[in-house]
XYZ file of N, CA and C in Angstrom:
555
model
N 37.644 109.625 76.787
C 38.661 109.779 77.798
C 38.017 110.426 79.018
N 38.010 109.732 80.086
C 37.393 110.202 81.317
C 38.479 110.511 82.327
N 38.816 111.791 82.442
C 39.851 112.200 83.398
C 39.199 112.828 84.614
N 39.598 112.355 85.760
C 39.085 112.908 87.009
C 40.245 113.601 87.703
N 40.031 114.836 88.029
C 41.045 115.602 88.728
C 40.570 115.829 90.149
N 41.433 115.504 91.090
C 41.087 115.748 92.494
C 42.196 116.549 93.141
N 41.812 117.343 94.089
C 42.763 118.118 94.860
C 42.613 117.723 96.313
N 43.741 117.666 97.000
C 43.731 117.272 98.397
C 44.557 118.292 99.168
N 44.007 118.890 100.168
C 44.749 119.852 100.983
C 45.058 119.234 102.344
N 45.679 118.096 102.308
C 46.039 117.360 103.512
C 47.010 118.174 104.364
N 46.780 118.171 105.653
C 47.698 118.805 106.589
C 48.677 117.734 107.054
N 49.942 118.040 106.946
C 50.990 117.093 107.327
C 51.967 117.833 108.235
N 52.414 117.178 109.276
C 53.363 117.834 110.177
C 54.690 118.060 109.456
N 55.401 119.085 109.906
C 56.704 119.376 109.324
C 57.645 118.192 109.512
N 57.620 117.575 110.681
C 58.482 116.419 110.936
C 58.189 115.288 109.949
N 56.900 114.969 109.734
C 56.553 113.904 108.794
C 56.998 114.241 107.373
N 56.819 115.480 106.983
C 57.215 115.901 105.643
C 58.725 115.791 105.466
N 59.488 116.264 106.432
C 60.947 116.191 106.341
C 61.447 114.750 106.385
N 60.784 113.893 107.156
C 61.164 112.477 107.175
C 60.857 111.809 105.842
N 59.782 112.193 105.185
C 59.471 111.608 103.873
C 60.515 112.020 102.838
N 61.084 113.220 103.002
C 62.180 113.641 102.123
C 63.422 112.820 102.434
N 63.712 112.630 103.715
C 64.889 111.858 104.111
C 64.783 110.400 103.661
N 63.588 109.854 103.672
C 63.367 108.467 103.227
C 63.206 108.364 101.721
N 63.301 109.500 101.025
C 63.198 109.582 99.564
C 61.800 109.265 99.035
N 60.802 109.240 99.906
C 59.428 109.059 99.440
C 58.930 110.329 98.761
N 59.495 111.468 99.157
C 59.204 112.748 98.530
C 60.484 113.234 97.869
N 60.404 113.496 96.573
C 61.570 113.930 95.812
C 61.179 115.094 94.901
N 62.131 115.486 94.073
C 61.921 116.565 93.107
C 61.811 115.988 91.711
N 60.971 116.588 90.873
C 61.032 116.205 89.467
C 62.355 116.718 88.907
N 62.939 115.969 88.008
C 64.256 116.299 87.481
C 64.288 117.666 86.790
N 63.156 118.161 86.324
C 63.139 119.438 85.615
C 63.202 120.651 86.547
N 63.090 120.444 87.863
C 63.164 121.562 88.806
C 64.574 122.147 88.811
N 64.647 123.463 88.956
C 65.953 124.110 89.060
C 66.613 123.726 90.380
N 67.876 124.033 90.522
C 68.599 123.710 91.742
C 68.235 124.627 92.896
N 68.701 124.260 94.060
C 68.430 125.016 95.272
C 69.376 126.200 95.333
N 68.856 127.395 95.661
C 69.674 128.599 95.562
C 69.582 129.534 96.773
N 68.960 129.154 97.852
C 68.744 130.091 98.954
C 70.030 130.440 99.687
N 70.096 131.708 100.145
C 71.264 132.169 100.894
C 71.001 132.081 102.397
N 72.052 132.342 103.153
C 72.020 132.221 104.612
C 70.913 133.076 105.242
N 70.760 134.299 104.795
C 69.747 135.191 105.374
C 68.327 134.677 105.135
N 68.059 134.166 103.936
C 66.714 133.624 103.656
C 66.428 132.406 104.519
N 67.444 131.558 104.727
C 67.265 130.371 105.564
C 66.955 130.801 106.996
N 67.734 131.726 107.535
C 67.483 132.230 108.888
C 66.083 132.819 109.004
N 65.680 133.625 108.025
C 64.350 134.238 108.063
C 63.248 133.183 108.019
N 63.441 132.130 107.243
C 62.460 131.043 107.202
C 62.379 130.355 108.560
N 63.518 130.071 109.157
C 63.538 129.430 110.474
C 62.891 130.324 111.537
N 63.104 131.608 111.438
C 62.456 132.554 112.349
C 60.945 132.482 112.169
N 60.482 132.489 110.920
C 59.037 132.409 110.644
C 58.439 131.128 111.204
N 59.129 130.007 111.010
C 58.637 128.726 111.527
C 58.597 128.770 113.053
N 59.620 129.356 113.670
C 59.658 129.412 115.135
C 58.527 130.264 115.706
N 58.015 131.194 114.904
C 56.902 132.036 115.330
C 55.546 131.486 114.891
N 55.566 130.326 114.246
C 54.349 129.695 113.696
C 53.677 130.559 112.636
N 54.467 131.340 111.930
C 53.928 132.126 110.828
C 53.715 131.223 109.627
N 52.730 131.507 108.803
C 52.563 130.732 107.570
C 53.768 130.969 106.657
N 54.226 129.926 106.033
C 55.393 130.055 105.154
C 55.051 129.696 103.714
N 53.774 129.646 103.407
C 53.361 129.374 102.030
C 52.940 127.937 101.837
N 52.236 127.736 100.753
C 51.753 126.399 100.419
C 52.835 125.597 99.696
N 52.684 124.301 99.767
C 53.550 123.380 99.040
C 52.647 122.578 98.118
N 53.066 122.419 96.876
C 52.274 121.632 95.935
C 53.044 120.362 95.564
N 52.358 119.231 95.704
C 52.955 117.920 95.408
C 52.169 117.235 94.310
N 52.861 116.367 93.595
C 52.233 115.525 92.588
C 52.418 114.081 93.018
N 51.315 113.390 93.213
C 51.394 111.979 93.577
C 51.866 111.193 92.354
N 52.810 110.289 92.568
C 53.332 109.481 91.460
C 52.529 108.182 91.363
N 52.833 107.397 90.374
C 52.176 106.102 90.239
C 51.317 105.975 88.997
N 51.048 107.065 88.300
C 50.289 106.995 87.059
C 51.210 106.455 85.970
N 50.914 105.288 85.391
C 51.817 104.713 84.389
C 51.871 105.530 83.101
N 50.888 106.404 82.874
C 50.867 107.204 81.651
C 51.647 108.514 81.783
N 51.897 108.930 83.009
C 52.617 110.180 83.239
C 53.759 109.894 84.214
N 54.966 109.921 83.688
C 56.133 109.627 84.521
C 57.162 110.728 84.347
N 57.693 111.194 85.441
C 58.759 112.193 85.421
C 60.001 111.587 86.051
N 61.147 111.922 85.480
C 62.401 111.547 86.126
C 62.464 112.326 87.436
N 63.044 111.716 88.445
C 63.095 112.365 89.755
C 64.510 112.358 90.304
N 64.690 113.184 91.312
C 65.966 113.235 92.025
C 65.684 113.631 93.470
N 66.542 113.208 94.403
C 66.326 113.575 95.802
C 66.566 115.067 96.027
N 66.064 115.566 97.119
C 66.300 116.946 97.528
C 67.791 117.118 97.777
N 68.314 118.307 97.476
C 69.742 118.556 97.668
C 70.154 118.307 99.107
N 71.303 117.661 99.244
C 71.806 117.279 100.558
C 71.727 115.779 100.755
N 70.893 115.133 99.955
C 70.755 113.670 100.018
C 71.707 113.035 99.013
N 72.198 111.863 99.329
C 73.040 111.099 98.418
C 72.198 110.674 97.224
N 72.649 111.019 96.026
C 71.881 110.707 94.821
C 72.160 109.316 94.270
N 73.138 108.600 94.842
C 73.482 107.281 94.301
C 72.421 106.232 94.627
N 71.724 106.405 95.725
C 70.679 105.451 96.107
C 69.375 105.843 95.407
N 68.913 105.013 94.492
C 67.714 105.314 93.717
C 66.505 104.667 94.364
N 65.484 105.479 94.627
C 64.228 105.015 95.196
C 63.115 105.657 94.392
N 62.086 104.898 94.080
C 60.925 105.441 93.380
C 60.094 106.254 94.372
N 59.930 107.576 94.135
C 59.191 108.395 95.091
C 57.686 108.159 95.031
N 57.023 108.487 96.140
C 55.561 108.443 96.198
C 54.953 109.744 95.693
N 55.747 110.825 95.801
C 55.262 112.127 95.350
C 56.443 113.011 94.979
N 56.135 114.037 94.181
C 57.143 114.984 93.725
C 56.766 116.387 94.190
N 57.760 117.155 94.545
C 57.545 118.541 94.967
C 57.467 119.405 93.711
N 56.312 120.002 93.459
C 56.149 120.887 92.308
C 56.357 122.347 92.689
N 55.946 122.725 93.888
C 56.124 124.094 94.350
C 56.480 124.055 95.830
N 57.494 124.827 96.217
C 57.939 124.858 97.607
C 59.301 124.233 97.803
N 59.987 123.938 96.699
C 61.278 123.262 96.796
C 62.294 124.066 97.602
N 62.378 125.371 97.388
C 63.387 126.173 98.079
C 63.160 126.136 99.593
N 61.916 126.330 100.009
C 61.596 126.318 101.439
C 61.827 124.941 102.042
N 61.356 123.899 101.356
C 61.503 122.534 101.898
C 62.964 122.116 101.972
N 63.745 122.483 100.968
C 65.170 122.139 100.991
C 65.868 122.859 102.136
N 65.563 124.139 102.315
C 66.168 124.899 103.417
C 65.805 124.281 104.764
N 64.536 123.937 104.939
C 64.100 123.317 106.195
C 64.721 121.938 106.373
N 64.740 121.146 105.318
C 65.299 119.801 105.400
C 66.775 119.851 105.788
N 67.538 120.682 105.083
C 68.975 120.724 105.351
C 69.288 121.288 106.736
N 68.555 122.299 107.156
C 68.876 122.927 108.445
C 68.298 122.178 109.636
N 67.228 121.410 109.432
C 66.574 120.738 110.554
C 66.809 119.227 110.618
N 67.169 118.591 109.515
C 67.301 117.130 109.528
C 68.724 116.629 109.299
N 69.494 117.311 108.497
C 70.823 116.804 108.181
C 71.820 117.145 109.278
N 72.764 116.280 109.493
C 73.813 116.523 110.484
C 74.968 117.313 109.867
N 74.997 117.426 108.562
C 76.044 118.155 107.857
C 75.690 119.637 107.802
N 76.698 120.492 107.625
C 76.384 121.911 107.487
C 75.623 122.171 106.181
N 74.824 123.227 106.203
C 74.078 123.633 105.016
C 75.034 124.403 104.113
N 75.153 123.979 102.870
C 75.976 124.696 101.903
C 75.089 125.776 101.284
N 75.433 127.018 101.558
C 74.614 128.149 101.120
C 75.531 129.273 100.668
N 75.022 130.486 100.643
C 75.806 131.643 100.216
C 75.611 132.794 101.205
N 76.636 133.648 101.286
C 76.501 134.840 102.109
C 75.884 135.965 101.274
N 75.822 137.170 101.835
C 75.196 138.308 101.141
C 75.895 138.670 99.836
N 77.176 138.379 99.745
C 77.946 138.700 98.531
C 77.929 137.584 97.506
N 77.267 136.474 97.847
C 77.192 135.344 96.921
C 78.309 134.330 97.093
N 79.164 134.521 98.102
C 80.261 133.594 98.362
C 79.710 132.350 99.057
N 80.157 131.159 98.615
C 79.707 129.912 99.235
C 80.193 129.830 100.673
N 79.282 129.455 101.564
C 79.598 129.248 102.971
C 78.886 127.985 103.438
N 79.339 127.438 104.549
C 78.694 126.272 105.150
C 78.274 126.654 106.559
N 76.994 126.376 106.889
C 76.438 126.837 108.147
C 75.620 125.771 108.864
N 75.661 125.832 110.186
C 74.732 125.126 111.052
C 73.833 126.201 111.643
N 72.615 125.821 112.018
C 71.675 126.782 112.586
C 71.327 126.378 114.008
N 71.471 127.339 114.916
C 71.243 127.117 116.331
C 70.141 128.041 116.820
N 69.528 127.637 117.928
C 68.543 128.476 118.597
C 69.077 128.788 119.990
N 69.061 130.050 120.347
C 69.536 130.484 121.656
C 68.349 130.450 122.616
N 68.349 129.506 123.536
C 67.224 129.279 124.437
C 66.970 130.481 125.348
N 68.032 131.048 125.931
C 67.836 132.227 126.787
C 67.104 133.332 126.047
N 67.538 133.588 124.831
C 66.939 134.682 124.066
C 65.511 134.367 123.625
N 65.258 133.128 123.219
C 63.915 132.805 122.724
C 62.881 132.835 123.851
N 63.315 132.602 125.085
C 62.399 132.637 126.217
C 62.176 134.048 126.756
N 62.979 134.983 126.307
C 62.862 136.364 126.762
C 61.937 137.132 125.809
N 60.739 137.522 126.257
C 59.789 138.200 125.370
C 60.270 139.558 124.876
N 61.287 140.137 125.496
C 61.788 141.434 125.055
C 62.815 141.319 123.921
N 63.254 140.095 123.634
C 64.261 139.886 122.597
C 63.564 139.641 121.266
N 64.021 140.339 120.238
C 63.496 140.156 118.891
C 63.841 138.743 118.419
N 62.884 138.059 117.823
C 63.076 136.668 117.389
C 64.248 136.534 116.425
N 64.569 137.570 115.665
C 65.704 137.503 114.735
C 67.019 137.248 115.462
N 67.099 137.616 116.717
C 68.323 137.414 117.486
C 68.426 135.999 118.053
N 67.362 135.212 117.947
C 67.343 133.892 118.590
C 67.834 132.770 117.690
N 67.774 132.954 116.393
C 68.253 131.942 115.453
C 69.640 132.359 114.998
N 70.623 131.499 115.249
C 72.023 131.838 115.013
C 72.576 130.976 113.890
N 73.204 131.623 112.925
C 73.907 130.942 111.844
C 75.362 130.790 112.269
N 75.815 129.535 112.378
C 77.140 129.236 112.910
C 78.001 128.644 111.797
N 79.252 129.115 111.660
C 80.137 128.568 110.622
C 80.363 127.067 110.780
N 80.839 126.464 109.712
C 81.071 125.019 109.672
C 81.955 124.531 110.812
N 82.941 125.315 111.216
C 83.828 124.895 112.309
C 83.178 125.063 113.681
N 81.938 125.580 113.693
C 81.138 125.775 114.893
C 81.795 126.709 115.902
N 82.513 127.677 115.385
C 83.101 128.712 116.225
C 82.472 130.035 115.822
N 81.855 130.701 116.804
C 81.291 132.027 116.570
C 82.360 133.014 117.009
N 82.876 133.766 116.066
C 83.938 134.704 116.372
C 83.346 136.020 116.838
N 83.889 136.510 117.936
C 83.405 137.760 118.499
C 83.846 138.963 117.695
N 83.165 140.055 117.908
C 83.507 141.316 117.253
C 84.514 142.080 118.098
N 85.313 142.878 117.446
C 86.228 143.760 118.165
C 87.265 143.050 118.996
N 87.762 141.909 118.512
C 88.828 141.211 119.205
C 88.390 140.334 120.359
N 87.100 140.190 120.568
C 86.649 139.292 121.630
C 87.057 137.869 121.281
N 87.205 137.056 122.300
C 87.619 135.679 122.047
C 86.494 134.898 121.380
N 86.877 133.912 120.563
C 85.845 133.119 119.879
C 85.028 132.287 120.857
N 83.770 132.085 120.535
C 82.879 131.255 121.336
C 82.678 129.950 120.576
N 83.094 128.847 121.165
C 82.970 127.560 120.509
C 81.690 126.882 120.970
N 80.945 126.302 120.035
C 79.713 125.588 120.372
C 79.788 124.169 119.821
N 80.906 123.505 120.059
C 81.171 122.218 119.427
C 80.415 121.036 120.018
N 80.228 120.982 121.298
C 79.700 119.764 121.884
C 78.349 119.992 122.548
N 77.640 118.917 122.766
C 76.323 118.971 123.415
C 76.452 119.583 124.805
N 77.464 119.188 125.574
C 77.644 119.710 126.929
C 77.862 121.217 126.878
N 78.701 121.674 125.969
C 78.906 123.118 125.843
C 77.620 123.801 125.427
N 76.849 123.158 124.567
C 75.574 123.737 124.151
C 74.630 123.860 125.340
N 74.586 122.842 126.195
C 73.712 122.880 127.366
C 74.164 123.996 128.296
N 75.453 124.108 128.515
C 75.961 125.170 129.395
C 75.636 126.548 128.831
N 75.715 126.695 127.531
C 75.449 127.983 126.908
C 73.959 128.154 126.629
N 73.194 127.078 126.725
C 71.770 127.080 126.408
C 71.529 127.504 124.966
N 72.308 126.898 124.078
C 72.195 127.149 122.648
C 72.247 125.801 121.957
N 71.202 125.431 121.215
C 71.102 124.095 120.642
C 71.015 124.149 119.129
N 71.666 123.185 118.477
C 71.536 123.072 117.030
C 70.092 122.694 116.720
N 69.503 123.303 115.709
C 68.092 123.101 115.417
C 67.746 121.666 115.062
N 68.691 120.892 114.553
C 68.387 119.493 114.255
C 67.986 118.739 115.510
N 68.430 119.196 116.671
C 68.112 118.532 117.937
C 66.654 118.701 118.316
N 66.002 119.728 117.856
C 64.649 120.003 118.297
C 63.601 119.118 117.652
N 63.900 118.516 116.533
C 62.900 117.671 115.888
C 62.754 116.337 116.607
N 63.847 115.769 117.080
C 63.738 114.447 117.677
C 64.468 114.294 118.999
N 65.390 115.206 119.299
C 66.261 115.105 120.462
C 67.077 113.813 120.466
N 67.315 113.290 119.280
C 68.181 112.123 119.134
C 69.499 112.573 118.505
N 70.562 111.881 118.801
C 71.854 112.057 118.135
C 72.360 113.490 118.218
N 72.149 114.168 119.304
C 72.608 115.560 119.406
C 73.933 115.633 120.133
């Protein structure tokens, strides 16, 4: 038995990786646990990406070996009814990739949890004024917005609605899905 093991540390852009998940070329092995990240972890990951900080390695398994086959499933957020044979499986990095995929590629809100563990649905926005201001902490630039896209003010202030592209342009606050392609925003 002659087994050859090779390792490849290919660099792939985040956009290409997320598109391969959307096209179902990259999936999860069925034995992987479900996605469990909360709103704060997602925001912190997006902050790290916005600062170009390393966010850890991802390990993939190339499929196609007829002797080794794993059942697969798409990343959470994708419709599971459409079955496609993946080119590779995510072995390590599922939580980070799912958080990035859902917050940056999907048009639907991310189903996550708050600090108390209560299910919430969120969109993630970047505040352009704040991100361009070097005196503003990056944590203040990534905004978690409720599913209804209304940010409610504190202390009785009126709610701030960020529903439409025009309102987003006027407020200079954009949903993060817009930054990958600037299509369909």
